[in-house]
């Protein structure tokens, strides 16, 4: 295909995809059925993992729960059964690795991807963070692992697309602070602009994104704007806006979980 023809084709498709996204604002995408599907959730002993387990339970999914907190998992399992999960399995499993967090994802994907590829069916969900898109003062180690998780998930998603495995979907979740206790004590300077998110809201949005094959989910909505501006604005202006949004002092009063994780 020559340059003019190919460029024209891309232009028309760009317009079409923009129109499609605009229509999607008013007519939500069809939700897929996950009844009977196996949903594996790591970190299911509390917080977002537990809430997602409950959401998927009510949709009839078979649940496999992983966590280092046996008691927490038992409770999640009980709650999931109460919500109608046909089967729930839970395993004491330490998902951390001596190296970076992304290598855990790497190993998990290596374990499950071959079967997904063979069936051209599945969905990879990465719970990253807005700290995986924008660096945060005082969170260098966390940001490093979350940037890695985003890069890894994005690349695996593209590899699958490039090899024609379009039956395997990817969802990358980047929330701002969530009120689960993990970031207890952290302050948000302008709560109207960047509110601390409620866990139930986050879990519902994640499940909705998975069911509609949404690739990126940033929360709150203002994060889409912040992430785009970061790469567009002059550096000095980005820093000024970061300061204005409180990014420099966000960790000053960090306490984290008051109840120590086992
Ligand atoms: N809470 C927030 O503000 C926030 C914001 C953005 C992203 N996130 C991300 O969302 C995810 C869930 O966060 P949350 O707030 O629900 O956390 P949480 O602390 O409430 O729950 C985390 C769960 O993971 C389990 N866990 C911890 N280490 C583990 C290990 N090595 N192996 C297996 N299980 C382990 C814990 O036992 C716990 O049940 C995390 O990946 C977190 O980084 C959280």
GROMACS .gro file of C-alpha atoms and ligand atoms in nm:
model
  306
    1UNK     CA    1   0.000   0.000   0.000
    2UNK     CA    2   0.139   0.342  -0.084
    3UNK     CA    3   0.194   0.626   0.164
    4UNK     CA    4  -0.115   0.831   0.068
    5UNK     CA    5  -0.353   0.536   0.076
    6UNK     CA    6  -0.223   0.404   0.409
    7UNK     CA    7  -0.227   0.751   0.568
    8UNK     CA    8  -0.584   0.804   0.446
    9UNK     CA    9  -0.690   0.469   0.588
   10UNK     CA   10  -0.536   0.555   0.927
   11UNK     CA   11  -0.704   0.896   0.928
   12UNK     CA   12  -1.048   0.747   0.856
   13UNK     CA   13  -0.999   0.479   1.123
   14UNK     CA   14  -0.885   0.744   1.376
   15UNK     CA   15  -1.205   0.940   1.314
   16UNK     CA   16  -1.411   0.623   1.342
   17UNK     CA   17  -1.248   0.516   1.671
   18UNK     CA   18  -1.303   0.864   1.818
   19UNK     CA   19  -1.666   0.852   1.712
   20UNK     CA   20  -1.696   0.503   1.864
   21UNK     CA   21  -1.549   0.628   2.196
   22UNK     CA   22  -1.789   0.923   2.194
   23UNK     CA   23  -2.088   0.694   2.142
   24UNK     CA   24  -1.959   0.468   2.426
   25UNK     CA   25  -2.005   0.765   2.662
   26UNK     CA   26  -2.382   0.730   2.614
   27UNK     CA   27  -2.424   0.362   2.524
   28UNK     CA   28  -2.211   0.145   2.756
   29UNK     CA   29  -2.032  -0.153   2.604
   30UNK     CA   30  -2.194  -0.495   2.644
   31UNK     CA   31  -2.086  -0.672   2.965
   32UNK     CA   32  -1.940  -1.020   2.921
   33UNK     CA   33  -2.074  -1.316   3.114
   34UNK     CA   34  -1.831  -1.457   3.370
   35UNK     CA   35  -2.063  -1.718   3.525
   36UNK     CA   36  -1.863  -2.041   3.559
   37UNK     CA   37  -1.535  -1.871   3.460
   38UNK     CA   38  -1.237  -1.918   3.694
   39UNK     CA   39  -1.128  -1.589   3.851
   40UNK     CA   40  -0.794  -1.588   4.037
   41UNK     CA   41  -0.741  -1.300   4.279
   42UNK     CA   42  -0.410  -1.248   4.455
   43UNK     CA   43  -0.423  -1.042   4.774
   44UNK     CA   44  -0.781  -1.153   4.835
   45UNK     CA   45  -0.761  -1.152   5.214
   46UNK     CA   46  -0.883  -0.797   5.253
   47UNK     CA   47  -0.925  -0.462   5.077
   48UNK     CA   48  -0.987  -0.444   4.704
   49UNK     CA   49  -0.910  -0.815   4.655
   50UNK     CA   50  -1.184  -0.917   4.899
   51UNK     CA   51  -1.436  -0.677   4.747
   52UNK     CA   52  -1.359  -0.796   4.395
   53UNK     CA   53  -1.406  -1.154   4.513
   54UNK     CA   54  -1.752  -1.060   4.641
   55UNK     CA   55  -1.839  -0.884   4.313
   56UNK     CA   56  -1.730  -1.183   4.102
   57UNK     CA   57  -1.909  -1.419   4.341
   58UNK     CA   58  -2.238  -1.243   4.272
   59UNK     CA   59  -2.172  -1.290   3.898
   60UNK     CA   60  -2.139  -1.667   3.943
   61UNK     CA   61  -1.762  -1.697   3.889
   62UNK     CA   62  -1.556  -1.980   4.038
   63UNK     CA   63  -1.306  -1.814   4.271
   64UNK     CA   64  -0.944  -1.897   4.342
   65UNK     CA   65  -0.807  -1.679   4.621
   66UNK     CA   66  -0.440  -1.624   4.708
   67UNK     CA   67  -0.307  -1.440   5.009
   68UNK     CA   68  -0.054  -1.461   5.293
   69UNK     CA   69  -0.334  -1.398   5.542
   70UNK     CA   70  -0.512  -1.730   5.602
   71UNK     CA   71  -0.779  -1.585   5.831
   72UNK     CA   72  -0.850  -1.298   5.593
   73UNK     CA   73  -0.893  -1.543   5.306
   74UNK     CA   74  -1.127  -1.764   5.506
   75UNK     CA   75  -1.343  -1.461   5.573
   76UNK     CA   76  -1.334  -1.358   5.204
   77UNK     CA   77  -1.427  -1.714   5.111
   78UNK     CA   78  -1.723  -1.708   5.352
   79UNK     CA   79  -1.841  -1.371   5.218
   80UNK     CA   80  -1.803  -1.489   4.857
   81UNK     CA   81  -2.009  -1.801   4.925
   82UNK     CA   82  -2.273  -1.583   5.088
   83UNK     CA   83  -2.279  -1.376   4.767
   84UNK     CA   84  -2.343  -1.686   4.556
   85UNK     CA   85  -2.003  -1.807   4.431
   86UNK     CA   86  -2.056  -2.164   4.303
   87UNK     CA   87  -1.708  -2.271   4.425
   88UNK     CA   88  -1.433  -2.093   4.621
   89UNK     CA   89  -1.079  -2.227   4.665
   90UNK     CA   90  -0.826  -2.045   4.878
   91UNK     CA   91  -0.453  -2.099   4.905
   92UNK     CA   92  -0.194  -1.956   5.138
   93UNK     CA   93   0.042  -1.806   4.885
   94UNK     CA   94   0.318  -1.547   4.914
   95UNK     CA   95   0.310  -1.354   4.588
   96UNK     CA   96   0.612  -1.144   4.672
   97UNK     CA   97   0.948  -1.220   4.527
   98UNK     CA   98   1.299  -1.136   4.636
   99UNK     CA   99   1.329  -0.917   4.327
  100UNK     CA  100   1.079  -0.654   4.217
  101UNK     CA  101   0.703  -0.696   4.227
  102UNK     CA  102   0.684  -0.714   3.849
  103UNK     CA  103   0.875  -1.041   3.852
  104UNK     CA  104   0.585  -1.190   4.052
  105UNK     CA  105   0.352  -1.079   3.776
  106UNK     CA  106   0.599  -1.221   3.525
  107UNK     CA  107   0.597  -1.562   3.698
  108UNK     CA  108   0.219  -1.563   3.743
  109UNK     CA  109   0.169  -1.477   3.376
  110UNK     CA  110   0.418  -1.744   3.270
  111UNK     CA  111   0.219  -2.000   3.470
  112UNK     CA  112  -0.120  -1.910   3.325
  113UNK     CA  113  -0.058  -1.754   2.983
  114UNK     CA  114   0.019  -2.075   2.789
  115UNK     CA  115  -0.325  -2.218   2.864
  116UNK     CA  116  -0.490  -1.885   2.786
  117UNK     CA  117  -0.300  -1.863   2.457
  118UNK     CA  118  -0.392  -2.221   2.365
  119UNK     CA  119  -0.760  -2.135   2.416
  120UNK     CA  120  -0.732  -1.773   2.300
  121UNK     CA  121  -0.943  -1.691   2.603
  122UNK     CA  122  -0.884  -1.507   2.928
  123UNK     CA  123  -0.833  -1.172   3.091
  124UNK     CA  124  -0.520  -1.034   3.261
  125UNK     CA  125  -0.589  -0.769   3.522
  126UNK     CA  126  -0.309  -0.560   3.672
  127UNK     CA  127  -0.391  -0.360   3.980
  128UNK     CA  128  -0.125  -0.094   3.948
  129UNK     CA  129  -0.165   0.262   4.075
  130UNK     CA  130  -0.159   0.625   3.970
  131UNK     CA  131   0.189   0.596   4.125
  132UNK     CA  132   0.266   0.371   3.826
  133UNK     CA  133   0.208   0.666   3.590
  134UNK     CA  134   0.338   0.964   3.785
  135UNK     CA  135   0.629   0.960   4.032
  136UNK     CA  136   0.551   1.053   4.392
  137UNK     CA  137   0.784   1.210   4.646
  138UNK     CA  138   0.854   0.954   4.923
  139UNK     CA  139   0.721   0.656   4.726
  140UNK     CA  140   1.018   0.569   4.503
  141UNK     CA  141   1.017   0.193   4.572
  142UNK     CA  142   0.639   0.163   4.535
  143UNK     CA  143   0.643   0.375   4.219
  144UNK     CA  144   0.923   0.162   4.072
  145UNK     CA  145   0.720  -0.156   4.117
  146UNK     CA  146   0.399   0.002   3.986
  147UNK     CA  147   0.568   0.160   3.680
  148UNK     CA  148   0.713  -0.185   3.611
  149UNK     CA  149   0.372  -0.348   3.650
  150UNK     CA  150   0.214  -0.101   3.404
  151UNK     CA  151   0.495  -0.145   3.149
  152UNK     CA  152   0.485  -0.521   3.181
  153UNK     CA  153   0.107  -0.546   3.145
  154UNK     CA  154   0.102  -0.303   2.852
  155UNK     CA  155   0.373  -0.499   2.671
  156UNK     CA  156   0.215  -0.840   2.730
  157UNK     CA  157  -0.117  -0.697   2.606
  158UNK     CA  158   0.052  -0.574   2.288
  159UNK     CA  159   0.237  -0.903   2.237
  160UNK     CA  160  -0.095  -1.086   2.255
  161UNK     CA  161  -0.253  -0.847   2.004
  162UNK     CA  162   0.045  -0.872   1.770
  163UNK     CA  163   0.023  -1.252   1.770
  164UNK     CA  164  -0.348  -1.243   1.695
  165UNK     CA  165  -0.457  -1.363   2.040
  166UNK     CA  166  -0.736  -1.109   2.059
  167UNK     CA  167  -0.946  -1.335   2.282
  168UNK     CA  168  -0.717  -1.254   2.576
  169UNK     CA  169  -0.798  -0.913   2.717
  170UNK     CA  170  -0.594  -0.681   2.937
  171UNK     CA  171  -0.709  -0.434   3.201
  172UNK     CA  172  -0.462  -0.202   3.375
  173UNK     CA  173  -0.600  -0.030   3.683
  174UNK     CA  174  -0.439   0.290   3.815
  175UNK     CA  175  -0.625   0.428   4.115
  176UNK     CA  176  -0.531   0.720   4.336
  177UNK     CA  177  -0.548   0.661   4.715
  178UNK     CA  178  -0.816   0.418   4.828
  179UNK     CA  179  -0.956   0.412   5.177
  180UNK     CA  180  -0.846   0.054   5.261
  181UNK     CA  181  -0.585   0.136   5.523
  182UNK     CA  182  -0.281   0.075   5.301
  183UNK     CA  183  -0.215   0.450   5.277
  184UNK     CA  184  -0.375   0.556   5.603
  185UNK     CA  185  -0.261   0.899   5.714
  186UNK     CA  186  -0.184   1.025   5.361
  187UNK     CA  187  -0.339   1.359   5.284
  188UNK     CA  188  -0.503   1.470   4.963
  189UNK     CA  189  -0.472   1.849   4.934
  190UNK     CA  190  -0.781   1.915   4.722
  191UNK     CA  191  -1.028   1.631   4.791
  192UNK     CA  192  -1.280   1.764   4.538
  193UNK     CA  193  -1.024   1.740   4.259
  194UNK     CA  194  -0.845   1.423   4.376
  195UNK     CA  195  -1.061   1.247   4.637
  196UNK     CA  196  -0.952   0.945   4.839
  197UNK     CA  197  -1.156   0.668   4.678
  198UNK     CA  198  -1.399   0.440   4.857
  199UNK     CA  199  -1.300   0.070   4.821
  200UNK     CA  200  -1.652  -0.044   4.723
  201UNK     CA  201  -1.662   0.213   4.440
  202UNK     CA  202  -1.315   0.105   4.320
  203UNK     CA  203  -1.400  -0.267   4.322
  204UNK     CA  204  -1.722  -0.206   4.127
  205UNK     CA  205  -1.541   0.010   3.870
  206UNK     CA  206  -1.268  -0.254   3.826
  207UNK     CA  207  -1.520  -0.534   3.773
  208UNK     CA  208  -1.717  -0.314   3.531
  209UNK     CA  209  -1.393  -0.242   3.338
  210UNK     CA  210  -1.312  -0.614   3.318
  211UNK     CA  211  -1.662  -0.705   3.202
  212UNK     CA  212  -1.649  -0.444   2.925
  213UNK     CA  213  -1.286  -0.519   2.822
  214UNK     CA  214  -1.170  -0.168   2.913
  215UNK     CA  215  -0.790  -0.156   2.881
  216UNK     CA  216  -0.705   0.140   3.109
  217UNK     CA  217  -0.896   0.239   3.419
  218UNK     CA  218  -0.769   0.551   3.596
  219UNK     CA  219  -0.950   0.674   3.907
  220UNK     CA  220  -1.068   0.937   3.986
  221UNK     CA  221  -1.135   1.072   3.636
  222UNK     CA  222  -0.902   1.368   3.700
  223UNK     CA  223  -0.611   1.120   3.678
  224UNK     CA  224  -0.659   1.088   3.297
  225UNK     CA  225  -0.602   1.462   3.277
  226UNK     CA  226  -0.303   1.461   3.516
  227UNK     CA  227  -0.134   1.172   3.328
  228UNK     CA  228  -0.181   1.343   2.990
  229UNK     CA  229  -0.057   1.682   3.117
  230UNK     CA  230   0.257   1.525   3.267
  231UNK     CA  231   0.391   1.450   2.918
  232UNK     CA  232   0.265   1.767   2.751
  233UNK     CA  233   0.362   2.052   2.980
  234UNK     CA  234   0.703   2.211   3.030
  235UNK     CA  235   0.881   2.049   3.328
  236UNK     CA  236   0.870   2.360   3.548
  237UNK     CA  237   0.496   2.389   3.495
  238UNK     CA  238   0.446   2.016   3.575
  239UNK     CA  239   0.636   2.060   3.901
  240UNK     CA  240   0.437   2.372   3.986
  241UNK     CA  241   0.110   2.187   3.926
  242UNK     CA  242   0.238   1.884   4.119
  243UNK     CA  243   0.310   2.112   4.416
  244UNK     CA  244  -0.031   2.276   4.378
  245UNK     CA  245  -0.196   1.931   4.385
  246UNK     CA  246   0.001   1.842   4.700
  247UNK     CA  247   0.219   1.572   4.539
  248UNK     CA  248   0.526   1.686   4.733
  249UNK     CA  249   0.375   1.635   5.076
  250UNK     CA  250   0.131   1.353   5.015
  251UNK     CA  251   0.335   1.103   5.223
  252UNK     CA  252   0.426   1.338   5.510
  253UNK     CA  253   0.169   1.197   5.752
  254UNK     CA  254   0.170   0.837   5.618
  255UNK     CA  255   0.092   0.569   5.878
  256UNK     CA  256  -0.025   0.277   5.665
  257UNK     CA  257  -0.212  -0.017   5.810
  258UNK     CA  258  -0.244   0.015   6.184
  259UNK     CA  259  -0.326  -0.358   6.205
  260UNK     CA  260  -0.001  -0.528   6.099
  261UNK     CA  261  -0.036  -0.767   5.805
  262UNK     CA  262   0.074  -1.125   5.882
  263LIG     N1  263  -0.503   0.145   4.894
  263LIG     C1  264  -0.462   0.234   4.807
  263LIG     O1  265  -0.462   0.356   4.831
  263LIG     C2  266  -0.414   0.190   4.671
  263LIG     C3  267  -0.400   0.286   4.569
  263LIG     C4  268  -0.356   0.244   4.445
  263LIG     C5  269  -0.329   0.111   4.420
  263LIG     N2  270  -0.344   0.021   4.520
  263LIG     C6  271  -0.311  -0.118   4.491
  263LIG     O2  272  -0.427  -0.197   4.502
  263LIG     C7  273  -0.393  -0.330   4.545
  263LIG     C8  274  -0.479  -0.367   4.663
  263LIG     O3  275  -0.460  -0.270   4.765
  263LIG     P1  276  -0.549  -0.267   4.897
  263LIG     O4  277  -0.561  -0.122   4.934
  263LIG     O5  278  -0.670  -0.350   4.878
  263LIG     O6  279  -0.448  -0.335   4.999
  263LIG     P2  280  -0.478  -0.409   5.138
  263LIG     O7  281  -0.356  -0.386   5.219
  263LIG     O8  282  -0.610  -0.370   5.196
  263LIG     O9  283  -0.485  -0.562   5.095
  263LIG     C9  284  -0.373  -0.625   5.042
  263LIG    C10  285  -0.390  -0.776   5.054
  263LIG    O10  286  -0.276  -0.835   4.992
  263LIG    C11  287  -0.224  -0.936   5.080
  263LIG     N3  288  -0.080  -0.948   5.058
  263LIG    C12  289   0.017  -0.862   5.096
  263LIG     N4  290   0.136  -0.910   5.060
  263LIG    C13  291   0.112  -1.029   4.998
  263LIG    C14  292   0.198  -1.128   4.942
  263LIG     N5  293   0.329  -1.113   4.941
  263LIG     N6  294   0.141  -1.237   4.885
  263LIG    C15  295   0.007  -1.254   4.886
  263LIG     N7  296  -0.079  -1.165   4.941
  263LIG    C16  297  -0.025  -1.053   4.996
  263LIG    C17  298  -0.255  -0.886   5.221
  263LIG    O11  299  -0.255  -0.991   5.314
  263LIG    C18  300  -0.393  -0.825   5.200
  263LIG    O12  301  -0.493  -0.921   5.215
  263LIG    C19  302  -0.242  -0.325   4.574
  263LIG    O13  303  -0.174  -0.375   4.462
  263LIG    C20  304  -0.214  -0.177   4.591
  263LIG    O14  305  -0.079  -0.145   4.559
  263LIG    C21  306  -0.386   0.056   4.643
   0.00000   0.00000   0.00000
